[in-house]
PDB file of C-alpha atoms in Angstrom:
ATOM      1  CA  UNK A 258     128.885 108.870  94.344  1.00 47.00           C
ATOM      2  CA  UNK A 259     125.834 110.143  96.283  1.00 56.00           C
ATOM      3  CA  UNK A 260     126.531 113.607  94.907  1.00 56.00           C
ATOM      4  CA  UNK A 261     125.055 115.326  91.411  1.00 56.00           C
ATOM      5  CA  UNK A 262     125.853 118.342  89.838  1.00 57.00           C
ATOM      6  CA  UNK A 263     123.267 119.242  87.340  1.00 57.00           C
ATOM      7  CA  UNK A 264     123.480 122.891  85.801  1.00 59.00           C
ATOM      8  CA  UNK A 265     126.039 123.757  88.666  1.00 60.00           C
ATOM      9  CA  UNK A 266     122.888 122.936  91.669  1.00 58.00           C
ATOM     10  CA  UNK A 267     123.430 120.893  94.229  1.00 59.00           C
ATOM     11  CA  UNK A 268     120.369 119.932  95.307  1.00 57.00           C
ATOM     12  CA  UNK A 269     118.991 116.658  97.280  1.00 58.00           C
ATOM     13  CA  UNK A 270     116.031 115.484  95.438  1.00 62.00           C
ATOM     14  CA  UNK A 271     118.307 115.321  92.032  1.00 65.00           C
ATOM     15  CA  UNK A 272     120.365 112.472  94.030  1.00 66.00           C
ATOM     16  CA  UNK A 273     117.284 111.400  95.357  1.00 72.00           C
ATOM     17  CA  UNK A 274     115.396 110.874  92.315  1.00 74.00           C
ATOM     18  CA  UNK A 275     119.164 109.062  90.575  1.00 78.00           C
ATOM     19  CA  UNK A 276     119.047 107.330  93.392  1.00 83.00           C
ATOM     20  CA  UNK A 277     115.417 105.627  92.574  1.00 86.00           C
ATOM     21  CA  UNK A 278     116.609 105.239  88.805  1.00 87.00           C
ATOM     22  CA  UNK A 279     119.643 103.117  89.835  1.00 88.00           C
ATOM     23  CA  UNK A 280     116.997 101.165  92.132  1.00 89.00           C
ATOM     24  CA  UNK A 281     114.335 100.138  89.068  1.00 89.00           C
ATOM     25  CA  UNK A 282     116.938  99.447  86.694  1.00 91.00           C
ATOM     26  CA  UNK A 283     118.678  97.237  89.058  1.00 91.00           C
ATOM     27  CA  UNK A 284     115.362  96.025  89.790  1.00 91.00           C
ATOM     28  CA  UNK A 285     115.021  95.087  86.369  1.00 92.00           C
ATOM     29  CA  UNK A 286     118.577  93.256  85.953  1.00 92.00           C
ATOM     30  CA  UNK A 287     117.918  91.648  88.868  1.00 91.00           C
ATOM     31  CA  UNK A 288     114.488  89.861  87.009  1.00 90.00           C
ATOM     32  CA  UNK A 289     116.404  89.861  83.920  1.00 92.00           C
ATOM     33  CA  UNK A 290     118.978  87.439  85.738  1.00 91.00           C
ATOM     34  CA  UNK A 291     116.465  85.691  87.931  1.00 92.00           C
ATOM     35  CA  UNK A 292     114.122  84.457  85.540  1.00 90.00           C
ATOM     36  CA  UNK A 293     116.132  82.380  83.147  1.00 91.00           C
ATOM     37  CA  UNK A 294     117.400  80.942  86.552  1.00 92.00           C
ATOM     38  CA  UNK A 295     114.239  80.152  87.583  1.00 92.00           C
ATOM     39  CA  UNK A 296     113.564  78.470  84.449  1.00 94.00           C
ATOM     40  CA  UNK A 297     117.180  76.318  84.831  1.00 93.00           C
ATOM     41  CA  UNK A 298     115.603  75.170  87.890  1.00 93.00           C
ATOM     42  CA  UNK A 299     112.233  74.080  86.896  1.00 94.00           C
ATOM     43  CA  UNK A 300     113.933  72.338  84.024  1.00 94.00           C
ATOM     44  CA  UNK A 301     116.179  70.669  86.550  1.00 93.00           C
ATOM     45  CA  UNK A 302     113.456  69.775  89.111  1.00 92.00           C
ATOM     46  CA  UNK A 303     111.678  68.107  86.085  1.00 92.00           C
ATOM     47  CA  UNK A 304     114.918  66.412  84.753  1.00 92.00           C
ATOM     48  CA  UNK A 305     115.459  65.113  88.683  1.00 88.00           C
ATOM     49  CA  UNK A 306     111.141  63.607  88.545  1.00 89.00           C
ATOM     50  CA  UNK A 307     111.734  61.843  85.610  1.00 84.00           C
ATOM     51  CA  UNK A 308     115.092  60.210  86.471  1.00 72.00           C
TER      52      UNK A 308
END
């Protein structure tokens, strides 16, 4: 999966640069996931003080 054929050129710096793509939009799932979790939990911790 490491290897991209654009126009028929192989070249490194195309799979590098997919590569860094991949990484900032996983990035962004990632914070898309984590911060409505992080919210569950400071609801939670609250829900836990007044209790």
């Amino acid at each position: 999966s490491g290897h991209f054929t654009i126009n028929n050129i192989n070249t490194g710096i195309i799979a590098e640069n997919n590569l860094l793509i991949t990484e900032i939009i996983i990035t962004l799932l990632l914070v898309q996931m984590i911060y409505p979790l992080m919210k569950l939990i400071f609801l939670f911790m609250k829900r836990m003080r007044l209790a």
